[in-house]
PDB file of C-alpha atoms in Angstrom:
ATOM      1  CA  UNK A   1      29.953 109.165  74.733  1.00  0.00           C
ATOM      2  CA  UNK A   2      26.744 111.198  75.026  1.00  0.00           C
ATOM      3  CA  UNK A   3      25.892 109.287  78.195  1.00  0.00           C
ATOM      4  CA  UNK A   4      28.972 110.717  79.941  1.00  0.00           C
ATOM      5  CA  UNK A   5      27.526 114.202  79.624  1.00  0.00           C
ATOM      6  CA  UNK A   6      24.052 113.026  80.609  1.00  0.00           C
ATOM      7  CA  UNK A   7      25.408 111.398  83.767  1.00  0.00           C
ATOM      8  CA  UNK A   8      27.245 114.573  84.730  1.00  0.00           C
ATOM      9  CA  UNK A   9      24.069 116.577  84.119  1.00  0.00           C
ATOM     10  CA  UNK A  10      22.207 114.397  86.611  1.00  0.00           C
ATOM     11  CA  UNK A  11      24.912 115.140  89.171  1.00  0.00           C
ATOM     12  CA  UNK A  12      24.423 118.882  88.622  1.00  0.00           C
ATOM     13  CA  UNK A  13      20.624 118.571  88.629  1.00  0.00           C
ATOM     14  CA  UNK A  14      20.765 116.860  92.007  1.00  0.00           C
ATOM     15  CA  UNK A  15      22.851 119.663  93.475  1.00  0.00           C
ATOM     16  CA  UNK A  16      20.470 122.251  92.027  1.00  0.00           C
ATOM     17  CA  UNK A  17      17.471 120.386  93.466  1.00  0.00           C
ATOM     18  CA  UNK A  18      18.786 120.494  97.042  1.00  0.00           C
ATOM     19  CA  UNK A  19      19.827 124.126  96.548  1.00  0.00           C
ATOM     20  CA  UNK A  20      16.142 124.899  95.904  1.00  0.00           C
ATOM     21  CA  UNK A  21      15.008 122.822  98.889  1.00  0.00           C
ATOM     22  CA  UNK A  22      17.069 124.153 101.799  1.00  0.00           C
ATOM     23  CA  UNK A  23      15.253 122.204 104.508  1.00  0.00           C
ATOM     24  CA  UNK A  24      15.907 118.869 102.804  1.00  0.00           C
ATOM     25  CA  UNK A  25      19.527 119.859 102.250  1.00  0.00           C
ATOM     26  CA  UNK A  26      19.982 120.650 105.935  1.00  0.00           C
ATOM     27  CA  UNK A  27      18.554 117.299 107.030  1.00  0.00           C
ATOM     28  CA  UNK A  28      20.718 115.554 104.435  1.00  0.00           C
ATOM     29  CA  UNK A  29      23.898 116.983 105.944  1.00  0.00           C
ATOM     30  CA  UNK A  30      23.381 115.328 109.337  1.00  0.00           C
ATOM     31  CA  UNK A  31      24.409 111.717 108.434  1.00  0.00           C
ATOM     32  CA  UNK A  32      27.555 112.882 106.635  1.00  0.00           C
ATOM     33  CA  UNK A  33      28.641 115.007 109.578  1.00  0.00           C
ATOM     34  CA  UNK A  34      28.130 112.091 111.992  1.00  0.00           C
ATOM     35  CA  UNK A  35      30.152 109.735 109.772  1.00  0.00           C
ATOM     36  CA  UNK A  36      32.873 112.339 109.246  1.00  0.00           C
ATOM     37  CA  UNK A  37      33.365 112.760 112.994  1.00  0.00           C
ATOM     38  CA  UNK A  38      33.566 108.973 113.507  1.00  0.00           C
ATOM     39  CA  UNK A  39      36.062 108.487 110.671  1.00  0.00           C
ATOM     40  CA  UNK A  40      38.179 111.460 111.756  1.00  0.00           C
ATOM     41  CA  UNK A  41      38.383 110.068 115.297  1.00  0.00           C
ATOM     42  CA  UNK A  42      39.439 106.647 113.971  1.00  0.00           C
ATOM     43  CA  UNK A  43      42.141 108.114 111.696  1.00  0.00           C
ATOM     44  CA  UNK A  44      43.499 110.351 114.473  1.00  0.00           C
ATOM     45  CA  UNK A  45      43.692 107.331 116.778  1.00  0.00           C
ATOM     46  CA  UNK A  46      45.539 105.390 114.066  1.00  0.00           C
ATOM     47  CA  UNK A  47      47.965 108.273 113.545  1.00  0.00           C
ATOM     48  CA  UNK A  48      48.695 108.399 117.282  1.00  0.00           C
ATOM     49  CA  UNK A  49      48.961 104.685 117.998  1.00  0.00           C
ATOM     50  CA  UNK A  50      49.579 103.129 114.584  1.00  0.00           C
ATOM     51  CA  UNK A  51      53.325 102.877 115.199  1.00  0.00           C
ATOM     52  CA  UNK A  52      52.707 101.101 118.514  1.00  0.00           C
ATOM     53  CA  UNK A  53      50.407  98.643 116.743  1.00  0.00           C
ATOM     54  CA  UNK A  54      53.064  97.913 114.098  1.00  0.00           C
ATOM     55  CA  UNK A  55      55.699  97.434 116.833  1.00  0.00           C
ATOM     56  CA  UNK A  56      53.418  94.964 118.632  1.00  0.00           C
ATOM     57  CA  UNK A  57      52.737  93.071 115.383  1.00  0.00           C
ATOM     58  CA  UNK A  58      56.428  92.752 114.411  1.00  0.00           C
ATOM     59  CA  UNK A  59      58.300  91.401 117.468  1.00  0.00           C
ATOM     60  CA  UNK A  60      60.614  89.458 115.164  1.00  0.00           C
ATOM     61  CA  UNK A  61      62.250  92.747 114.135  1.00  0.00           C
ATOM     62  CA  UNK A  62      63.142  93.888 117.673  1.00  0.00           C
ATOM     63  CA  UNK A  63      66.763  92.844 117.284  1.00  0.00           C
ATOM     64  CA  UNK A  64      67.304  94.449 113.870  1.00  0.00           C
ATOM     65  CA  UNK A  65      70.055  97.041 113.695  1.00  0.00           C
ATOM     66  CA  UNK A  66      69.549 100.708 112.887  1.00  0.00           C
ATOM     67  CA  UNK A  67      68.448 102.108 110.457  1.00  0.00           C
ATOM     68  CA  UNK A  68      66.670  98.991 109.127  1.00  0.00           C
ATOM     69  CA  UNK A  69      64.367  98.627 112.111  1.00  0.00           C
ATOM     70  CA  UNK A  70      63.124 102.217 111.839  1.00  0.00           C
ATOM     71  CA  UNK A  71      62.778 102.076 108.064  1.00  0.00           C
ATOM     72  CA  UNK A  72      60.898  98.781 108.147  1.00  0.00           C
ATOM     73  CA  UNK A  73      58.415  99.780 110.828  1.00  0.00           C
ATOM     74  CA  UNK A  74      58.068 103.291 109.424  1.00  0.00           C
ATOM     75  CA  UNK A  75      57.185 101.817 106.029  1.00  0.00           C
ATOM     76  CA  UNK A  76      54.607  99.454 107.568  1.00  0.00           C
ATOM     77  CA  UNK A  77      53.077 102.319 109.563  1.00  0.00           C
ATOM     78  CA  UNK A  78      52.759 104.435 106.407  1.00  0.00           C
ATOM     79  CA  UNK A  79      51.201 101.522 104.506  1.00  0.00           C
ATOM     80  CA  UNK A  80      48.767 100.864 107.371  1.00  0.00           C
ATOM     81  CA  UNK A  81      47.644 104.495 107.414  1.00  0.00           C
ATOM     82  CA  UNK A  82      47.388 104.604 103.595  1.00  0.00           C
ATOM     83  CA  UNK A  83      45.213 101.479 103.556  1.00  0.00           C
ATOM     84  CA  UNK A  84      43.045 102.887 106.348  1.00  0.00           C
ATOM     85  CA  UNK A  85      42.621 106.107 104.375  1.00  0.00           C
ATOM     86  CA  UNK A  86      41.732 104.140 101.239  1.00  0.00           C
ATOM     87  CA  UNK A  87      39.218 102.081 103.210  1.00  0.00           C
ATOM     88  CA  UNK A  88      37.725 105.281 104.630  1.00  0.00           C
ATOM     89  CA  UNK A  89      37.274 106.736 101.138  1.00  0.00           C
ATOM     90  CA  UNK A  90      35.799 103.492  99.775  1.00  0.00           C
ATOM     91  CA  UNK A  91      33.403 102.942 102.683  1.00  0.00           C
ATOM     92  CA  UNK A  92      32.475 106.540 103.539  1.00  0.00           C
ATOM     93  CA  UNK A  93      29.470 106.627 101.226  1.00  0.00           C
ATOM     94  CA  UNK A  94      28.204 103.198 102.295  1.00  0.00           C
ATOM     95  CA  UNK A  95      28.474 104.021 105.994  1.00  0.00           C
ATOM     96  CA  UNK A  96      26.920 107.466 105.517  1.00  0.00           C
ATOM     97  CA  UNK A  97      24.004 105.986 103.582  1.00  0.00           C
ATOM     98  CA  UNK A  98      23.515 103.349 106.274  1.00  0.00           C
ATOM     99  CA  UNK A  99      23.623 105.917 109.089  1.00  0.00           C
ATOM    100  CA  UNK A 100      21.355 108.252 107.148  1.00  0.00           C
ATOM    101  CA  UNK A 101      18.932 105.696 105.704  1.00  0.00           C
ATOM    102  CA  UNK A 102      15.783 107.444 107.031  1.00  0.00           C
ATOM    103  CA  UNK A 103      17.117 110.875 105.998  1.00  0.00           C
ATOM    104  CA  UNK A 104      18.024 109.863 102.462  1.00  0.00           C
ATOM    105  CA  UNK A 105      14.889 107.764 101.966  1.00  0.00           C
ATOM    106  CA  UNK A 106      12.845 110.842 102.785  1.00  0.00           C
ATOM    107  CA  UNK A 107      14.966 113.019 100.485  1.00  0.00           C
ATOM    108  CA  UNK A 108      14.733 110.518  97.615  1.00  0.00           C
ATOM    109  CA  UNK A 109      10.960 110.191  98.000  1.00  0.00           C
ATOM    110  CA  UNK A 110      10.547 113.976  97.839  1.00  0.00           C
ATOM    111  CA  UNK A 111      12.641 114.108  94.652  1.00  0.00           C
ATOM    112  CA  UNK A 112      10.454 111.376  93.136  1.00  0.00           C
ATOM    113  CA  UNK A 113       7.266 113.228  94.028  1.00  0.00           C
ATOM    114  CA  UNK A 114       8.648 116.492  92.684  1.00  0.00           C
ATOM    115  CA  UNK A 115       9.581 115.126  89.241  1.00  0.00           C
ATOM    116  CA  UNK A 116       6.891 112.478  88.826  1.00  0.00           C
ATOM    117  CA  UNK A 117       4.069 113.550  86.458  1.00  0.00           C
ATOM    118  CA  UNK A 118       1.457 112.274  88.928  1.00  0.00           C
ATOM    119  CA  UNK A 119       3.341 113.335  92.079  1.00  0.00           C
ATOM    120  CA  UNK A 120       3.736 109.701  93.131  1.00  0.00           C
ATOM    121  CA  UNK A 121       6.820 108.212  94.811  1.00  0.00           C
ATOM    122  CA  UNK A 122       7.324 104.422  94.818  1.00  0.00           C
ATOM    123  CA  UNK A 123       7.362 102.873  98.283  1.00  0.00           C
ATOM    124  CA  UNK A 124       8.895  99.587  99.344  1.00  0.00           C
ATOM    125  CA  UNK A 125       6.213  98.792 101.912  1.00  0.00           C
ATOM    126  CA  UNK A 126       8.889  97.210 104.132  1.00  0.00           C
ATOM    127  CA  UNK A 127       9.399  98.072 107.807  1.00  0.00           C
ATOM    128  CA  UNK A 128      12.399 100.268 108.612  1.00  0.00           C
ATOM    129  CA  UNK A 129      14.376  97.459 110.252  1.00  0.00           C
ATOM    130  CA  UNK A 130      14.007  95.342 107.098  1.00  0.00           C
ATOM    131  CA  UNK A 131      15.155  98.200 104.859  1.00  0.00           C
ATOM    132  CA  UNK A 132      18.173  98.790 107.110  1.00  0.00           C
ATOM    133  CA  UNK A 133      19.072  95.095 107.006  1.00  0.00           C
ATOM    134  CA  UNK A 134      18.869  94.944 103.197  1.00  0.00           C
ATOM    135  CA  UNK A 135      20.874  98.163 102.875  1.00  0.00           C
ATOM    136  CA  UNK A 136      23.586  96.943 105.272  1.00  0.00           C
ATOM    137  CA  UNK A 137      23.816  93.533 103.585  1.00  0.00           C
ATOM    138  CA  UNK A 138      24.054  94.989 100.072  1.00  0.00           C
ATOM    139  CA  UNK A 139      26.510  97.682 101.181  1.00  0.00           C
ATOM    140  CA  UNK A 140      28.789  95.030 102.669  1.00  0.00           C
ATOM    141  CA  UNK A 141      28.741  93.112  99.393  1.00  0.00           C
ATOM    142  CA  UNK A 142      29.615  96.236  97.450  1.00  0.00           C
ATOM    143  CA  UNK A 143      32.392  97.185  99.884  1.00  0.00           C
ATOM    144  CA  UNK A 144      33.930  93.709  99.506  1.00  0.00           C
ATOM    145  CA  UNK A 145      33.861  94.023  95.710  1.00  0.00           C
ATOM    146  CA  UNK A 146      35.315  97.533  95.875  1.00  0.00           C
ATOM    147  CA  UNK A 147      38.020  96.381  98.308  1.00  0.00           C
ATOM    148  CA  UNK A 148      39.069  93.569  95.953  1.00  0.00           C
ATOM    149  CA  UNK A 149      39.366  96.068  93.117  1.00  0.00           C
ATOM    150  CA  UNK A 150      41.277  98.385  95.458  1.00  0.00           C
ATOM    151  CA  UNK A 151      43.823  95.683  96.317  1.00  0.00           C
ATOM    152  CA  UNK A 152      44.232  94.811  92.624  1.00  0.00           C
ATOM    153  CA  UNK A 153      44.751  98.453  91.637  1.00  0.00           C
ATOM    154  CA  UNK A 154      47.142  98.988  94.557  1.00  0.00           C
ATOM    155  CA  UNK A 155      49.260  96.079  93.330  1.00  0.00           C
ATOM    156  CA  UNK A 156      49.141  97.378  89.741  1.00  0.00           C
ATOM    157  CA  UNK A 157      50.367 100.724  91.040  1.00  0.00           C
ATOM    158  CA  UNK A 158      53.883  99.248  91.317  1.00  0.00           C
ATOM    159  CA  UNK A 159      54.045  98.626  87.553  1.00  0.00           C
ATOM    160  CA  UNK A 160      56.428 101.223  86.069  1.00  0.00           C
ATOM    161  CA  UNK A 161      54.773 104.058  84.102  1.00  0.00           C
ATOM    162  CA  UNK A 162      51.368 102.317  83.882  1.00  0.00           C
ATOM    163  CA  UNK A 163      51.057 102.257  87.650  1.00  0.00           C
ATOM    164  CA  UNK A 164      51.570 106.010  87.881  1.00  0.00           C
ATOM    165  CA  UNK A 165      49.375 106.994  84.897  1.00  0.00           C
ATOM    166  CA  UNK A 166      46.641 104.591  83.798  1.00  0.00           C
ATOM    167  CA  UNK A 167      45.999 102.886  87.147  1.00  0.00           C
ATOM    168  CA  UNK A 168      44.951 106.040  89.066  1.00  0.00           C
ATOM    169  CA  UNK A 169      42.557 106.984  86.249  1.00  0.00           C
ATOM    170  CA  UNK A 170      41.096 103.476  86.210  1.00  0.00           C
ATOM    171  CA  UNK A 171      40.768 103.687  89.983  1.00  0.00           C
ATOM    172  CA  UNK A 172      38.550 106.763  89.719  1.00  0.00           C
ATOM    173  CA  UNK A 173      36.295 105.029  87.195  1.00  0.00           C
ATOM    174  CA  UNK A 174      36.003 101.923  89.378  1.00  0.00           C
ATOM    175  CA  UNK A 175      35.289 104.037  92.460  1.00  0.00           C
ATOM    176  CA  UNK A 176      32.740 106.054  90.487  1.00  0.00           C
ATOM    177  CA  UNK A 177      30.908 102.880  89.454  1.00  0.00           C
ATOM    178  CA  UNK A 178      30.549 101.582  93.006  1.00  0.00           C
ATOM    179  CA  UNK A 179      29.755 105.043  94.353  1.00  0.00           C
ATOM    180  CA  UNK A 180      26.896 105.354  91.863  1.00  0.00           C
ATOM    181  CA  UNK A 181      25.605 101.911  92.825  1.00  0.00           C
ATOM    182  CA  UNK A 182      25.451 102.919  96.482  1.00  0.00           C
ATOM    183  CA  UNK A 183      23.662 106.181  95.716  1.00  0.00           C
ATOM    184  CA  UNK A 184      21.121 104.817  93.222  1.00  0.00           C
ATOM    185  CA  UNK A 185      20.383 101.968  95.640  1.00  0.00           C
ATOM    186  CA  UNK A 186      18.390 104.417  97.789  1.00  0.00           C
ATOM    187  CA  UNK A 187      15.811 104.890  95.020  1.00  0.00           C
ATOM    188  CA  UNK A 188      16.076 101.460  93.401  1.00  0.00           C
ATOM    189  CA  UNK A 189      15.747  99.528  96.654  1.00  0.00           C
ATOM    190  CA  UNK A 190      12.475 101.366  97.277  1.00  0.00           C
ATOM    191  CA  UNK A 191      11.300  99.981  93.939  1.00  0.00           C
ATOM    192  CA  UNK A 192      12.174  96.433  94.942  1.00  0.00           C
ATOM    193  CA  UNK A 193      15.227  96.187  92.634  1.00  0.00           C
ATOM    194  CA  UNK A 194      17.710  93.766  94.189  1.00  0.00           C
ATOM    195  CA  UNK A 195      21.507  94.101  94.119  1.00  0.00           C
ATOM    196  CA  UNK A 196      22.125  91.726  91.220  1.00  0.00           C
ATOM    197  CA  UNK A 197      19.548  93.477  89.059  1.00  0.00           C
ATOM    198  CA  UNK A 198      20.942  96.896  90.029  1.00  0.00           C
ATOM    199  CA  UNK A 199      24.439  95.877  88.957  1.00  0.00           C
ATOM    200  CA  UNK A 200      23.104  94.573  85.643  1.00  0.00           C
ATOM    201  CA  UNK A 201      21.216  97.806  85.108  1.00  0.00           C
ATOM    202  CA  UNK A 202      24.304  99.910  85.806  1.00  0.00           C
ATOM    203  CA  UNK A 203      26.540  97.758  83.599  1.00  0.00           C
ATOM    204  CA  UNK A 204      24.134  98.314  80.718  1.00  0.00           C
ATOM    205  CA  UNK A 205      24.794 102.088  80.912  1.00  0.00           C
ATOM    206  CA  UNK A 206      28.425 102.248  82.078  1.00  0.00           C
ATOM    207  CA  UNK A 207      29.194 105.591  80.435  1.00  0.00           C
ATOM    208  CA  UNK A 208      26.136 107.152  82.086  1.00  0.00           C
ATOM    209  CA  UNK A 209      27.295 105.755  85.431  1.00  0.00           C
ATOM    210  CA  UNK A 210      30.862 106.993  84.933  1.00  0.00           C
ATOM    211  CA  UNK A 211      29.650 110.444  83.919  1.00  0.00           C
ATOM    212  CA  UNK A 212      27.800 110.674  87.224  1.00  0.00           C
ATOM    213  CA  UNK A 213      30.099 108.795  89.584  1.00  0.00           C
ATOM    214  CA  UNK A 214      33.652 109.562  88.437  1.00  0.00           C
ATOM    215  CA  UNK A 215      33.566 113.346  89.077  1.00  0.00           C
ATOM    216  CA  UNK A 216      31.885 112.585  92.393  1.00  0.00           C
ATOM    217  CA  UNK A 217      34.619 110.073  93.277  1.00  0.00           C
ATOM    218  CA  UNK A 218      37.260 112.752  92.670  1.00  0.00           C
ATOM    219  CA  UNK A 219      35.359 115.237  94.856  1.00  0.00           C
ATOM    220  CA  UNK A 220      34.764 112.636  97.573  1.00  0.00           C
ATOM    221  CA  UNK A 221      38.516 112.233  98.091  1.00  0.00           C
ATOM    222  CA  UNK A 222      38.031 115.066 100.566  1.00  0.00           C
ATOM    223  CA  UNK A 223      35.501 113.752 103.142  1.00  0.00           C
ATOM    224  CA  UNK A 224      34.456 117.295 104.102  1.00  0.00           C
ATOM    225  CA  UNK A 225      33.448 117.909 100.481  1.00  0.00           C
ATOM    226  CA  UNK A 226      31.582 114.591 100.477  1.00  0.00           C
ATOM    227  CA  UNK A 227      29.470 115.730 103.421  1.00  0.00           C
ATOM    228  CA  UNK A 228      28.222 118.808 101.579  1.00  0.00           C
ATOM    229  CA  UNK A 229      27.727 117.072  98.223  1.00  0.00           C
ATOM    230  CA  UNK A 230      26.002 113.967  99.581  1.00  0.00           C
ATOM    231  CA  UNK A 231      22.404 115.315  99.717  1.00  0.00           C
ATOM    232  CA  UNK A 232      22.635 116.542  96.118  1.00  0.00           C
ATOM    233  CA  UNK A 233      24.280 113.265  95.077  1.00  0.00           C
ATOM    234  CA  UNK A 234      21.316 111.302  96.488  1.00  0.00           C
ATOM    235  CA  UNK A 235      18.903 113.626  94.683  1.00  0.00           C
ATOM    236  CA  UNK A 236      20.813 113.292  91.396  1.00  0.00           C
ATOM    237  CA  UNK A 237      21.042 109.501  91.778  1.00  0.00           C
ATOM    238  CA  UNK A 238      17.262 109.363  92.244  1.00  0.00           C
ATOM    239  CA  UNK A 239      16.794 111.250  88.983  1.00  0.00           C
ATOM    240  CA  UNK A 240      19.245 108.924  87.250  1.00  0.00           C
ATOM    241  CA  UNK A 241      17.454 105.857  88.650  1.00  0.00           C
ATOM    242  CA  UNK A 242      14.291 107.076  86.926  1.00  0.00           C
ATOM    243  CA  UNK A 243      16.291 107.446  83.699  1.00  0.00           C
ATOM    244  CA  UNK A 244      17.632 103.898  84.000  1.00  0.00           C
ATOM    245  CA  UNK A 245      14.147 102.475  84.515  1.00  0.00           C
ATOM    246  CA  UNK A 246      12.586 104.593  81.775  1.00  0.00           C
ATOM    247  CA  UNK A 247      10.291 106.447  84.165  1.00  0.00           C
ATOM    248  CA  UNK A 248       8.971 109.842  83.163  1.00  0.00           C
ATOM    249  CA  UNK A 249      10.705 112.903  84.572  1.00  0.00           C
ATOM    250  CA  UNK A 250       8.765 116.154  84.801  1.00  0.00           C
ATOM    251  CA  UNK A 251      11.027 119.061  83.927  1.00  0.00           C
ATOM    252  CA  UNK A 252       9.754 122.607  83.611  1.00  0.00           C
ATOM    253  CA  UNK A 253       6.204 121.396  83.960  1.00  0.00           C
ATOM    254  CA  UNK A 254       6.382 118.796  81.164  1.00  0.00           C
ATOM    255  CA  UNK A 255       6.999 115.079  81.467  1.00  0.00           C
ATOM    256  CA  UNK A 256       9.813 113.535  79.464  1.00  0.00           C
ATOM    257  CA  UNK A 257      10.581 109.832  79.260  1.00  0.00           C
ATOM    258  CA  UNK A 258      14.013 108.634  80.294  1.00  0.00           C
ATOM    259  CA  UNK A 259      16.258 107.298  77.562  1.00  0.00           C
ATOM    260  CA  UNK A 260      16.685 104.019  79.382  1.00  0.00           C
ATOM    261  CA  UNK A 261      13.308 102.546  78.501  1.00  0.00           C
ATOM    262  CA  UNK A 262      11.740  99.698  80.441  1.00  0.00           C
ATOM    263  CA  UNK A 263      13.427  96.593  79.196  1.00  0.00           C
ATOM    264  CA  UNK A 264      14.984  93.324  80.259  1.00  0.00           C
ATOM    265  CA  UNK A 265      18.453  93.830  81.616  1.00  0.00           C
ATOM    266  CA  UNK A 266      21.289  92.704  79.332  1.00  0.00           C
ATOM    267  CA  UNK A 267      23.995  90.555  80.816  1.00  0.00           C
ATOM    268  CA  UNK A 268      27.642  91.558  80.261  1.00  0.00           C
ATOM    269  CA  UNK A 269      29.565  89.479  77.702  1.00  0.00           C
ATOM    270  CA  UNK A 270      31.219  86.433  79.152  1.00  0.00           C
ATOM    271  CA  UNK A 271      34.777  87.121  80.241  1.00  0.00           C
ATOM    272  CA  UNK A 272      34.576  90.889  79.850  1.00  0.00           C
ATOM    273  CA  UNK A 273      35.963  92.837  82.823  1.00  0.00           C
ATOM    274  CA  UNK A 274      33.461  94.954  84.706  1.00  0.00           C
ATOM    275  CA  UNK A 275      33.781  96.845  88.005  1.00  0.00           C
ATOM    276  CA  UNK A 276      30.533  95.262  89.113  1.00  0.00           C
ATOM    277  CA  UNK A 277      31.965  91.768  89.165  1.00  0.00           C
TER     278      UNK A 277
END
């Protein structure tokens, strides 16, 4: 359980780091603001024309009598908007990171240099277009996994009692896992760590991941909050990536070694459920 507190500490440390580096924080806000405007426009359009889209998609119900026609199409419109909102929450981080790849790469590198004992930041050595392609490809894979979990949890939400208590809590933990993967990918991708290895690394320290990602997932339910927390989240995820890889972290002028240690990555037990699968 200690890892839960450690993960949350990394989240706070990231926010404190950007608070001390105002210029980096300002640049880090730009991608989130761009994504927020795009998502807001899409949701407003859906709110205005979602009912028309449902009417077009359900011509078989045109002859239904009142009030069944209105109830049926009203229900489908509400479900459509709810799913769109869920998709927006699930994909907001991935899209923001993709839009802001150069911004967050620069921010993550500066964090690495600041806390590294020798002032060195790992570099991928890849051209920008290649980094963008890898980031987009991996983000799509993560979004698909997260969407499958989202559909499963949505279905479980109809189970009496459990669906209204345990399922929402589990949903925050699942979202927190994938959110942390997206954020740590900025630093880990620069180190040449591929998606499969990243997932194995995160599974090996699930409580650390949940301590970092679950509170962030709750906060990110409000996209405006996500915009302002994103730069600090990237900074904190960079610090946590160093912990996971056992790299030294200079704090208060002294270098301390992460608890993770450099080791081969353990595979999850066969048949055990994991959000990364």
